Amino acid sequence: MPSASILCVIAFSRALTAAAITMMALATSGWGAAQSTTLVGKSAVASGAGQPLVPTLLSLDQSLRTQDFTAIQLRRFRDDQGNVVSVRERLQVDANGSARPGFAVTFLQVEGELPGSATDLKWQQKYAQFASLFYTHGTFRVHELTAAASNYTLHDFGPVVRANRAARRMVVFPATVDKAIWVVDFDSLTGVPLYSVEFDSQLHVLAEVEVLSFTNAVAPLVPALSSTTQHNDYNTAIAFMGGPRQMIDPIVALTSEYQLDRVEVRDDPLNGRQALVMTYTDGVDQFVVVQSPGTPDFFAGLPSMSGGGKSIARYRDPAMSVLLFWDAGVSFHVAGRGSLRRLDDLAQALYLQALSTN
Amino acid sequence: MSAPENQPPENQPRDRRDRFSCLPPTCRAFLCTFADNGTGAVDGTHAEQCAECAKQHSFQTRLGSLLSTRPISPELLRTTQFAEMLHERIIEAAASSSLGILVANRDSAPIHSSAWPEALLESEVARSTISATPQPSPAMWAKVRHSIMAGVSERRQPRHWRRLLLGITTAAAAAIVSGLVLSNGTTKESTIVFTDLDTMPGVEFAILRYGALR
């Protein structure tokens, strides 16, 4: 049991880090074509009905389930050279009382690029195929309230103005150092994030989304054709896929604070191959375990594989960890944040589970 | 002592005997002739025919007389003064050696006194030495003997149990090890290695983080 002095030190260091993050957010909030933020004076803006003055995880979860809105926002992508690409998109959310509201993400343009340019067309194609990922995995959300309350703490940094709306700046601080830190400006009226930036433990910016305009209403959404089907559990998904063998129900005991969030079967539009995607969340952070049956061994022929050797390909940078391996006709990959190094052990455990199963 | 080649063959060194036995009979007879005759006349016919034997005969003729007589030492070496000078030089060399230095620097040994010092004789040590200790009673000896025997019998029993326990443990360990060695395992231990990639793989998470494949 840590002593009181140690707890004080930990709390102080967290507050210090949160303050540093806030200062960085203030310094970077004028990036690109975003509107500058101003700190409101001493009097706090009255919050909307149903929203507390200082957001809580509960209020954020409720907002996700109940609030319709339409937002024009900039999503900024960074590469390892520090280059930033800002993509303007429209996000429409049609709440349905559940943690998975109806939504639509529409590509608008790439900032600084002419419509119809090669870059513009490339991003348009990407959005056409993967836009749903940006909302389900690339935006700050409370995926699971109880887990989020156990694994994160909220720190209030006062009122701000974002997209000409009163907002409250909060820092979402993880309980462990191998997860991202979030600075989020929540709309005071609706609790919807109007600005979110993701930092790693070294305070490097990993992702950023900034709302430019916001309306708390949404036009009726036209159901779009989706290559993704959701299922309740692993067995249901396997049955949907035709019962392919050599697939496993992952045992993720090594990441005990993460729980299964969703089970999906995705069809690749290029080759028609199906993949079982299982997403795990600790309330805010996520990682995925993807299994694709009927794939060739991408390690075949490598010298390391001679003599029955087993290998896991690993790619890691500050933003992303991806681990790939193959067994008995099934390719596996585990993907998550770059700082979550426990994914190495998890991938190894899943590989051993697959080997023992087959 | 005569030169080896003048000695009878049985007294010569082995290598010489081996070489001698390898020679033809005529050569052996020739060599034995002037070995016996010293520098006397030998069979000249064989010497004319055999170059090796002729060379041996030539050596014998020129060196034999010199080797047979002991040379006279110089007059200086036979004087008394030379012997004394040699003696002094030997002593000086020994004195300057490590042994000589050690002997010269040793502390003088205490003079052995034939009598005990008075202070020691009047000390407690002397009194206890000269006074006889009282002998324990027979009853005391009996008690001591009984306690010793009791201790021996106690140690004998635990030792027996320890041996039994050790034997059981050894047998169990042997059974376990043999079971592991002889049994076919149901699972094969796999060694998994991580291979780091330089380029980002084409997975959806990469699209999520970077928007497009680099």
Coordinates of C-alpha atoms in Angstrom, one line a residue:
Chain A
M1 CA 0.0 0.0 0.0
P2 CA 1.7 3.2 -1.1
S3 CA 2.3 5.7 1.7
A4 CA 0.5 9.1 1.8
S5 CA 3.7 10.9 0.8
I6 CA 4.0 8.7 -2.3
L7 CA 0.4 9.3 -3.2
C8 CA 0.9 13.0 -2.8
V9 CA 3.9 12.9 -5.1
I10 CA 2.0 10.9 -7.7
A11 CA -0.9 13.4 -7.6
F12 CA 1.4 16.3 -7.8
S13 CA 3.2 14.9 -10.8
R14 CA 0.0 14.2 -12.6
A15 CA -1.2 17.7 -12.0
L16 CA 2.1 19.0 -13.2
T17 CA 1.9 16.9 -16.3
A18 CA -1.7 17.9 -17.0
A19 CA -0.7 21.6 -16.6
A20 CA 2.1 21.1 -19.1
I21 CA -0.2 19.5 -21.5
T22 CA -2.7 22.3 -21.2
M23 CA 0.0 24.8 -21.9
M24 CA 1.0 22.9 -25.0
A25 CA -2.6 22.6 -26.1
L26 CA -2.9 26.4 -25.7
A27 CA 0.2 26.9 -27.8
T28 CA -0.8 24.6 -30.5
S29 CA -4.5 25.4 -30.7
G30 CA -3.9 28.0 -33.4
W31 CA -2.5 25.4 -35.9
G32 CA -3.6 25.4 -39.5
A33 CA -6.9 27.0 -40.2
A34 CA -8.3 26.4 -36.8
Q35 CA -9.9 29.2 -34.8
S36 CA -8.0 30.5 -31.8
T37 CA -9.4 29.9 -28.4
T38 CA -9.7 32.4 -25.7
L39 CA -10.1 31.8 -22.0
V40 CA -13.3 33.1 -20.6
G41 CA -13.0 35.5 -17.7
K42 CA -13.9 34.8 -14.2
S43 CA -17.6 34.2 -14.6
A44 CA -18.3 30.8 -15.9
V45 CA -20.7 30.3 -18.8
A46 CA -23.9 28.6 -17.6
S47 CA -24.0 25.1 -18.8
G48 CA -26.9 23.6 -20.7
A49 CA -29.7 21.6 -19.2
G50 CA -28.6 18.2 -18.1
Q51 CA -24.9 19.0 -18.4
P52 CA -22.8 19.6 -15.2
L53 CA -20.6 22.7 -15.1
V54 CA -17.6 20.4 -15.0
P55 CA -18.0 17.3 -17.1
T56 CA -17.8 13.9 -15.6
L57 CA -17.3 10.5 -17.3
L58 CA -20.9 9.8 -16.6
S59 CA -22.1 13.0 -18.3
L60 CA -19.8 12.3 -21.3
D61 CA -21.2 8.8 -21.6
Q62 CA -24.8 10.1 -21.4
S63 CA -24.0 12.7 -24.1
L64 CA -22.7 10.1 -26.4
R65 CA -25.9 8.1 -26.0
T66 CA -28.4 11.0 -26.3
Q67 CA -26.9 13.9 -28.3
D68 CA -27.5 14.4 -32.0
F69 CA -25.1 16.7 -33.7
T70 CA -23.5 17.7 -36.9
A71 CA -19.9 19.0 -36.8
I72 CA -17.4 20.3 -39.4
Q73 CA -14.0 19.4 -38.1
L74 CA -10.4 19.1 -39.0
R75 CA -8.6 15.9 -38.4
R76 CA -4.9 16.2 -38.4
F77 CA -2.6 13.4 -39.3
R78 CA 1.1 13.5 -38.5
D79 CA 4.0 11.5 -39.9
D80 CA 7.3 10.8 -38.4
Q81 CA 8.9 13.7 -40.1
G82 CA 6.5 16.0 -38.3
N83 CA 4.5 16.8 -41.4
V84 CA 0.9 17.5 -40.8
V85 CA -2.0 16.9 -43.1
S86 CA -5.3 18.4 -42.1
V87 CA -8.4 16.8 -43.6
R88 CA -11.7 18.6 -43.3
E89 CA -14.6 16.2 -42.7
R90 CA -18.3 16.3 -41.7
L91 CA -19.4 14.2 -38.8
Q92 CA -23.0 13.5 -38.3
V93 CA -24.2 11.6 -35.2
D94 CA -27.7 10.2 -34.7
A95 CA -27.9 9.1 -31.1
N96 CA -30.0 6.1 -30.3
G97 CA -29.6 5.7 -26.6
S98 CA -26.9 3.2 -26.9
A99 CA -23.1 3.5 -26.8
R100 CA -23.1 2.9 -30.6
P101 CA -25.1 5.7 -32.2
G102 CA -25.7 6.0 -35.9
F103 CA -23.1 8.1 -37.6
A104 CA -21.7 9.2 -40.9
V105 CA -18.2 10.7 -41.7
T106 CA -17.9 12.5 -45.0
F107 CA -14.7 13.7 -46.6
L108 CA -14.8 17.3 -47.6
Q109 CA -11.3 18.4 -48.6
V110 CA -7.6 18.4 -47.7
E111 CA -6.6 21.7 -46.3
G112 CA -4.2 23.5 -48.6
E113 CA -5.0 21.2 -51.5
L114 CA -7.2 22.0 -54.5
P115 CA -10.3 19.9 -54.9
G116 CA -9.6 17.1 -57.5
S117 CA -5.8 17.1 -56.9
A118 CA -4.0 13.8 -56.6
T119 CA -3.7 14.2 -52.8
D120 CA -7.3 15.2 -52.6
L121 CA -8.5 12.1 -54.6
K122 CA -6.3 9.8 -52.5
W123 CA -7.7 11.0 -49.3
Q124 CA -11.2 10.8 -50.7
Q125 CA -10.7 7.2 -51.5
K126 CA -9.3 6.5 -48.1
Y127 CA -12.3 8.1 -46.5
A128 CA -14.7 6.1 -48.7
Q129 CA -13.2 2.9 -47.4
F130 CA -12.2 3.7 -43.8
A131 CA -14.2 6.7 -42.6
S132 CA -16.0 4.7 -40.0
L133 CA -12.7 3.9 -38.3
F134 CA -12.1 7.5 -37.7
Y135 CA -15.2 7.9 -35.6
T136 CA -15.2 4.5 -33.8
H137 CA -11.5 4.5 -33.0
G138 CA -10.0 7.9 -33.8
T139 CA -12.1 10.2 -31.7
F140 CA -12.1 10.7 -28.0
R141 CA -15.1 8.7 -26.6
V142 CA -16.0 7.0 -23.4
H143 CA -16.4 3.5 -24.8
E144 CA -17.2 1.9 -21.5
L145 CA -18.1 3.9 -18.5
T146 CA -17.1 1.6 -15.6
A147 CA -13.8 0.7 -17.2
A148 CA -13.1 4.4 -17.9
A149 CA -13.8 5.3 -14.3
S150 CA -11.4 2.7 -13.1
N151 CA -8.6 3.5 -15.5
Y152 CA -8.8 7.3 -16.0
T153 CA -9.2 10.5 -14.0
L154 CA -10.5 13.8 -15.2
H155 CA -8.8 17.1 -14.3
D156 CA -10.7 20.3 -14.9
F157 CA -8.7 23.2 -16.4
G158 CA -11.5 25.7 -16.6
P159 CA -13.8 27.2 -19.3
V160 CA -12.7 27.9 -22.8
V161 CA -14.3 29.0 -26.1
R162 CA -14.2 26.6 -29.0
A163 CA -16.0 26.9 -32.3
N164 CA -17.7 30.0 -30.9
R165 CA -19.2 27.9 -28.2
A166 CA -18.6 27.7 -24.5
A167 CA -16.6 24.7 -23.5
R168 CA -14.7 23.2 -20.6
R169 CA -11.1 22.1 -21.0
M170 CA -10.4 18.7 -19.3
V171 CA -7.4 16.5 -19.1
V172 CA -8.1 12.8 -19.2
F173 CA -5.2 11.2 -17.4
P174 CA -4.6 7.4 -17.5
A175 CA -3.8 5.3 -14.4
T176 CA -0.8 3.7 -16.1
V177 CA 2.0 5.3 -18.0
D178 CA 1.7 3.2 -21.1
K179 CA -1.4 4.9 -22.3
A180 CA -2.2 8.2 -24.0
I181 CA -3.1 11.4 -22.3
W182 CA -6.0 13.4 -23.7
V183 CA -6.8 17.1 -23.6
V184 CA -10.4 17.6 -24.6
D185 CA -12.6 20.7 -24.8
F186 CA -16.1 19.5 -24.1
D187 CA -19.1 21.6 -25.2
S188 CA -20.7 23.0 -22.1
L189 CA -24.2 22.7 -23.5
T190 CA -24.0 19.2 -24.9
G191 CA -20.9 17.5 -23.6
V192 CA -19.7 16.7 -27.1
P193 CA -15.9 17.0 -27.6
L194 CA -15.2 20.1 -29.6
Y195 CA -11.4 19.6 -29.6
S196 CA -9.3 16.6 -28.6
V197 CA -5.6 16.1 -28.8
E198 CA -3.8 12.9 -27.8
F199 CA -0.4 12.9 -26.2
D200 CA 2.0 10.1 -25.4
S201 CA 3.8 10.0 -22.1
Q202 CA 6.6 12.1 -23.6
L203 CA 4.0 14.8 -24.5
H204 CA 4.3 14.2 -28.2
V205 CA 1.1 14.9 -30.1
L206 CA -0.2 11.8 -31.7
A207 CA -3.6 12.8 -33.0
E208 CA -5.8 15.9 -33.1
V209 CA -9.4 16.7 -34.0
E210 CA -10.8 20.2 -33.9
V211 CA -14.4 21.2 -34.5
L212 CA -14.9 24.3 -36.6
S213 CA -18.6 24.5 -36.5
F214 CA -21.2 22.7 -34.5
T215 CA -24.9 22.2 -34.5
N216 CA -26.8 20.1 -32.0
A217 CA -29.1 18.6 -34.7
V218 CA -28.6 16.1 -37.4
A219 CA -30.3 15.4 -40.7
P220 CA -31.7 11.9 -41.2
L221 CA -28.9 9.7 -42.1
V222 CA -29.1 7.4 -45.1
P223 CA -27.9 4.0 -44.2
A224 CA -24.7 3.4 -46.1
L225 CA -23.6 0.1 -47.4
S226 CA -21.2 -1.3 -45.0
S227 CA -18.8 -4.2 -45.3
T228 CA -18.8 -4.6 -41.6
T229 CA -21.2 -6.7 -39.6
Q230 CA -21.4 -6.6 -35.8
H231 CA -21.9 -9.6 -33.6
N232 CA -22.5 -10.2 -30.0
D233 CA -19.6 -12.5 -29.3
Y234 CA -16.9 -14.6 -30.8
N235 CA -19.0 -17.7 -31.4
T236 CA -21.7 -15.8 -33.2
A237 CA -19.1 -14.2 -35.4
I238 CA -17.4 -17.5 -36.2
A239 CA -20.7 -19.0 -37.2
F240 CA -21.4 -16.1 -39.5
M241 CA -18.0 -16.7 -41.1
G242 CA -18.9 -20.3 -41.8
G243 CA -17.0 -21.8 -38.9
P244 CA -13.4 -21.5 -40.1
R245 CA -11.1 -23.6 -38.1
Q246 CA -7.8 -22.6 -36.6
M247 CA -9.2 -19.4 -35.2
I248 CA -9.1 -18.6 -31.5
D249 CA -11.1 -16.8 -29.0
P250 CA -8.3 -14.6 -27.6
I251 CA -7.4 -14.8 -24.0
V252 CA -6.3 -11.3 -23.1
A253 CA -5.5 -11.8 -19.4
L254 CA -2.2 -9.9 -19.9
T255 CA -4.2 -6.7 -20.5
S256 CA -6.6 -7.3 -17.6
E257 CA -8.1 -3.8 -17.5
Y258 CA -9.2 -4.1 -21.2
Q259 CA -12.5 -5.8 -21.9
L260 CA -14.1 -6.9 -25.1
D261 CA -15.9 -3.9 -26.7
R262 CA -17.1 -5.1 -30.0
V263 CA -16.9 -8.1 -32.4
E264 CA -17.1 -7.4 -36.1
V265 CA -16.6 -9.3 -39.3
R266 CA -15.2 -7.2 -42.1
D267 CA -15.2 -8.0 -45.8
D268 CA -12.3 -6.8 -47.7
P269 CA -13.7 -5.2 -50.9
L270 CA -10.6 -5.9 -52.8
N271 CA -10.2 -9.6 -52.4
G272 CA -13.5 -10.6 -50.6
R273 CA -11.6 -12.0 -47.7
Q274 CA -13.2 -11.9 -44.3
A275 CA -11.6 -10.8 -41.1
L276 CA -12.7 -11.2 -37.6
V277 CA -12.0 -7.9 -35.7
M278 CA -12.3 -8.0 -31.9
T279 CA -11.9 -4.6 -30.2
Y280 CA -10.9 -4.3 -26.6
T281 CA -11.2 -1.2 -24.5
D282 CA -10.2 0.1 -21.1
G283 CA -12.9 2.7 -21.3
V284 CA -11.1 5.1 -23.5
D285 CA -8.1 3.4 -25.1
Q286 CA -8.5 0.6 -27.6
F287 CA -6.6 -2.2 -29.3
V288 CA -7.7 -4.7 -31.8
V289 CA -7.1 -8.4 -32.5
V290 CA -7.7 -9.3 -36.1
Q291 CA -7.8 -12.8 -37.5
S292 CA -8.0 -13.5 -41.2
P293 CA -8.5 -17.1 -42.2
G294 CA -7.4 -18.5 -45.6
T295 CA -4.3 -16.3 -45.9
P296 CA -0.9 -17.5 -47.0
D297 CA 2.0 -17.5 -44.7
F298 CA 3.7 -14.2 -45.1
F299 CA 6.8 -15.5 -43.2
A300 CA 7.3 -18.5 -45.5
G301 CA 10.8 -18.7 -47.0
L302 CA 12.4 -16.4 -44.4
P303 CA 15.6 -17.8 -42.9
S304 CA 14.2 -17.3 -39.4
M305 CA 11.4 -19.7 -40.1
S306 CA 13.6 -22.6 -41.2
G307 CA 13.7 -25.5 -38.7
G308 CA 10.2 -24.7 -37.4
G309 CA 11.0 -21.3 -36.0
K310 CA 8.2 -19.0 -35.0
S311 CA 8.3 -15.3 -35.6
I312 CA 6.2 -12.3 -34.8
A313 CA 6.7 -9.3 -37.0
R314 CA 6.6 -6.1 -35.0
Y315 CA 6.2 -2.5 -36.0
R316 CA 6.3 0.2 -33.4
D317 CA 6.4 4.0 -33.4
P318 CA 5.1 6.5 -30.8
A319 CA 1.6 6.4 -32.3
M320 CA 1.1 2.7 -33.1
S321 CA 2.1 -0.9 -32.3
V322 CA 1.3 -3.6 -34.8
L323 CA 2.3 -7.3 -34.3
L324 CA 1.7 -9.8 -37.0
F325 CA 2.0 -13.6 -37.0
W326 CA 0.6 -16.5 -38.9
D327 CA -0.5 -20.0 -38.0
A328 CA -2.3 -22.8 -39.8
G329 CA -3.7 -20.6 -42.6
V330 CA -4.8 -17.8 -40.3
S331 CA -3.0 -14.5 -40.2
F332 CA -3.3 -12.6 -36.9
H333 CA -2.4 -9.1 -36.0
V334 CA -2.7 -7.1 -32.8
A335 CA -2.7 -3.4 -33.1
G336 CA -2.9 -0.6 -30.6
R337 CA -1.2 2.5 -29.3
G338 CA 2.6 2.7 -29.6
S339 CA 3.1 3.1 -25.9
L340 CA 1.2 -0.1 -25.0
R341 CA 4.2 -2.4 -25.0
R342 CA 2.2 -5.1 -23.2
L343 CA 0.9 -5.9 -26.6
D344 CA 4.1 -7.7 -27.3
D345 CA 3.4 -10.2 -24.5
L346 CA -0.2 -10.4 -25.6
A347 CA 0.7 -11.2 -29.1
Q348 CA 3.1 -13.9 -27.9
A349 CA 0.4 -15.4 -25.7
L350 CA -2.1 -15.4 -28.5
Y351 CA 0.5 -17.1 -30.8
L352 CA 1.0 -19.8 -28.2
Q353 CA -2.7 -20.1 -27.8
A354 CA -3.1 -20.6 -31.5
L355 CA -0.2 -23.1 -31.6
S356 CA -1.7 -25.1 -28.8
T357 CA -5.2 -25.1 -30.4
N358 CA -3.9 -26.3 -33.7
Chain B
M1 CA 88.4 -43.2 -18.9
S2 CA 89.1 -44.1 -22.5
A3 CA 87.3 -42.5 -25.4
P4 CA 84.1 -44.2 -26.2
E5 CA 85.4 -45.4 -29.6
N6 CA 88.3 -47.1 -27.8
Q7 CA 86.1 -49.1 -25.5
P8 CA 85.0 -52.5 -26.3
P9 CA 81.7 -52.6 -28.2
E10 CA 79.7 -53.9 -25.2
N11 CA 80.8 -50.8 -23.2
Q12 CA 80.1 -48.3 -25.8
P13 CA 77.0 -46.1 -25.6
R14 CA 73.9 -47.6 -27.2
D15 CA 73.9 -45.2 -30.2
R16 CA 77.4 -46.1 -31.0
R17 CA 76.6 -49.8 -30.6
D18 CA 73.7 -49.4 -32.9
R19 CA 75.8 -47.7 -35.5
F20 CA 78.6 -50.2 -35.0
S21 CA 76.3 -53.2 -35.5
C22 CA 75.0 -51.7 -38.7
L23 CA 78.5 -51.6 -40.2
P24 CA 79.7 -54.3 -42.5
P25 CA 81.8 -57.1 -40.9
T26 CA 85.0 -55.9 -42.6
C27 CA 84.6 -52.4 -41.2
R28 CA 83.8 -53.8 -37.7
A29 CA 86.9 -55.9 -37.8
F30 CA 89.0 -53.0 -39.0
L31 CA 87.7 -50.6 -36.3
C32 CA 88.2 -53.2 -33.6
T33 CA 91.7 -53.7 -34.8
F34 CA 93.0 -50.2 -34.1
A35 CA 90.7 -50.0 -31.1
D36 CA 92.7 -52.8 -29.6
N37 CA 96.0 -51.6 -31.0
G38 CA 95.5 -48.0 -30.1
T39 CA 97.6 -46.1 -32.6
G40 CA 99.4 -49.2 -33.8
A41 CA 99.5 -50.6 -37.2
V42 CA 96.3 -51.7 -38.9
D43 CA 95.1 -53.2 -42.0
G44 CA 96.0 -50.7 -44.7
T45 CA 94.2 -52.5 -47.4
H46 CA 90.8 -51.9 -45.9
A47 CA 91.6 -48.3 -45.1
E48 CA 92.4 -47.8 -48.8
Q49 CA 89.0 -49.3 -49.8
C50 CA 86.7 -47.7 -47.2
A51 CA 86.8 -44.0 -46.9
E52 CA 84.8 -43.9 -43.6
C53 CA 87.1 -46.3 -42.0
A54 CA 90.1 -44.4 -43.3
K55 CA 88.7 -41.2 -41.8
Q56 CA 88.2 -43.0 -38.5
H57 CA 91.8 -44.2 -38.6
S58 CA 93.1 -40.8 -39.4
F59 CA 91.2 -39.3 -36.4
Q60 CA 92.5 -42.0 -34.2
T61 CA 96.1 -41.4 -35.4
R62 CA 96.1 -37.7 -34.9
L63 CA 94.0 -37.3 -31.7
G64 CA 94.5 -40.6 -30.0
S65 CA 97.9 -39.7 -28.5
L66 CA 96.6 -36.4 -27.4
L67 CA 93.6 -37.7 -25.7
S68 CA 95.4 -40.5 -24.0
T69 CA 97.7 -38.2 -21.9
R70 CA 96.4 -35.8 -19.3
P71 CA 97.6 -32.3 -20.0
I72 CA 99.7 -30.6 -17.3
S73 CA 98.0 -27.7 -15.5
P74 CA 99.7 -24.3 -15.5
E75 CA 102.1 -23.7 -12.6
L76 CA 100.1 -20.6 -11.4
L77 CA 97.0 -22.7 -10.7
R78 CA 99.0 -25.1 -8.6
T79 CA 100.2 -22.4 -6.2
T80 CA 98.9 -21.9 -2.6
Q81 CA 98.2 -18.2 -3.2
F82 CA 95.9 -19.0 -6.0
A83 CA 93.9 -21.4 -3.9
E84 CA 93.6 -18.9 -1.1
M85 CA 92.5 -16.2 -3.5
L86 CA 89.9 -18.6 -5.0
H87 CA 88.7 -19.4 -1.4
E88 CA 88.3 -15.7 -0.6
R89 CA 86.4 -15.0 -3.8
I90 CA 84.0 -17.8 -3.0
I91 CA 83.4 -16.5 0.5
E92 CA 82.8 -13.0 -0.8
A93 CA 80.3 -14.3 -3.4
A94 CA 78.4 -16.2 -0.7
A95 CA 78.4 -13.2 1.6
S96 CA 76.8 -11.0 -1.0
S97 CA 74.2 -13.6 -2.0
S98 CA 70.6 -13.5 -0.6
L99 CA 71.4 -16.3 1.8
G100 CA 74.4 -14.5 3.1
I101 CA 72.4 -11.3 3.7
L102 CA 69.7 -13.3 5.4
V103 CA 72.2 -14.9 7.8
A104 CA 74.0 -11.6 8.5
N105 CA 70.8 -9.8 9.3
R106 CA 69.1 -12.4 11.6
D107 CA 68.4 -11.4 15.1
S108 CA 70.5 -12.9 17.6
A109 CA 68.9 -15.8 19.3
P110 CA 68.0 -15.4 22.9
I111 CA 70.5 -17.0 25.2
H112 CA 69.0 -20.2 26.5
S113 CA 68.9 -20.0 30.2
S114 CA 69.4 -23.2 32.1
A115 CA 67.1 -22.0 34.9
W116 CA 63.4 -20.8 35.0
P117 CA 62.9 -17.1 35.7
E118 CA 61.7 -16.4 39.2
A119 CA 58.6 -14.5 38.2
L120 CA 57.2 -17.4 36.2
L121 CA 57.8 -19.8 39.1
E122 CA 55.8 -17.6 41.4
S123 CA 52.8 -17.1 39.0
E124 CA 49.4 -18.8 39.0
V125 CA 50.5 -20.8 36.0
A126 CA 53.3 -22.4 38.0
R127 CA 51.1 -23.1 41.0
S128 CA 48.4 -24.7 38.9
T129 CA 51.0 -26.7 37.1
I130 CA 52.6 -28.2 40.2
S131 CA 49.3 -28.8 42.0
A132 CA 47.4 -31.9 41.2
T133 CA 43.7 -31.6 40.1
P134 CA 41.1 -33.5 42.0
Q135 CA 39.9 -36.7 40.3
P136 CA 36.1 -37.0 39.8
S137 CA 34.2 -39.5 41.8
P138 CA 33.1 -42.8 40.3
A139 CA 29.5 -41.7 40.6
M140 CA 30.3 -38.7 38.5
W141 CA 32.0 -40.8 35.9
A142 CA 28.9 -43.1 35.8
K143 CA 26.7 -40.1 35.1
V144 CA 28.9 -38.8 32.4
R145 CA 29.0 -42.2 30.7
H146 CA 25.2 -42.5 30.9
S147 CA 24.7 -39.1 29.3
I148 CA 27.1 -39.9 26.5
M149 CA 25.5 -43.2 25.8
A150 CA 22.0 -41.6 25.8
G151 CA 23.2 -39.0 23.3
V152 CA 24.6 -41.6 21.0
S153 CA 21.4 -43.6 21.0
E154 CA 19.3 -40.5 20.2
R155 CA 21.5 -39.6 17.3
R156 CA 21.3 -43.1 16.0
Q157 CA 17.5 -43.0 15.6
P158 CA 17.2 -39.6 13.7
R159 CA 20.0 -40.7 11.5
H160 CA 18.0 -43.7 10.6
W161 CA 15.0 -41.7 9.8
R162 CA 17.0 -39.2 7.8
R163 CA 18.4 -42.0 5.7
L164 CA 15.0 -43.4 5.1
L165 CA 13.6 -40.0 4.1
L166 CA 16.6 -39.3 1.9
G167 CA 16.0 -42.7 0.2
I168 CA 12.3 -42.0 -0.4
T169 CA 13.1 -38.5 -1.8
T170 CA 15.7 -39.8 -4.1
A171 CA 13.4 -42.5 -5.4
A172 CA 10.6 -40.0 -6.0
A173 CA 12.9 -37.6 -7.8
A174 CA 14.2 -40.5 -10.0
A175 CA 10.6 -41.5 -10.8
I176 CA 9.7 -37.9 -11.7
V177 CA 12.7 -37.4 -13.9
S178 CA 12.3 -40.8 -15.6
G179 CA 8.7 -40.0 -16.3
L180 CA 9.5 -36.7 -17.8
V181 CA 12.3 -38.1 -20.0
L182 CA 10.4 -41.2 -21.2
S183 CA 7.0 -39.6 -21.6
N184 CA 5.9 -38.0 -24.9
G185 CA 4.9 -34.4 -24.2
T186 CA 1.5 -33.3 -25.4
T187 CA 2.8 -29.8 -26.2
K188 CA 6.0 -28.8 -27.9
E189 CA 7.8 -25.8 -26.5
S190 CA 8.0 -23.2 -29.2
T191 CA 10.5 -20.4 -29.2
I192 CA 9.0 -17.2 -30.6
V193 CA 11.2 -14.4 -31.7
F194 CA 10.2 -10.9 -32.6
T195 CA 11.3 -9.4 -35.9
D196 CA 11.1 -5.6 -36.1
L197 CA 9.8 -4.1 -39.3
D198 CA 11.3 -0.9 -40.8
T199 CA 8.2 0.0 -42.7
M200 CA 4.6 0.3 -41.5
P201 CA 2.5 -2.7 -42.4
G202 CA -0.7 -2.2 -44.4
V203 CA -3.3 -2.6 -41.6
E204 CA -6.4 -0.6 -40.8
F205 CA -4.9 0.7 -37.6
A206 CA -2.2 2.4 -39.7
I207 CA -5.0 4.1 -41.7
L208 CA -6.5 5.2 -38.5
R209 CA -3.3 6.7 -37.1
Y210 CA -1.8 8.1 -40.3
G211 CA -4.7 8.3 -42.6
A212 CA -2.9 6.8 -45.5
L213 CA -0.1 4.3 -46.0
R214 CA 3.3 6.0 -46.1

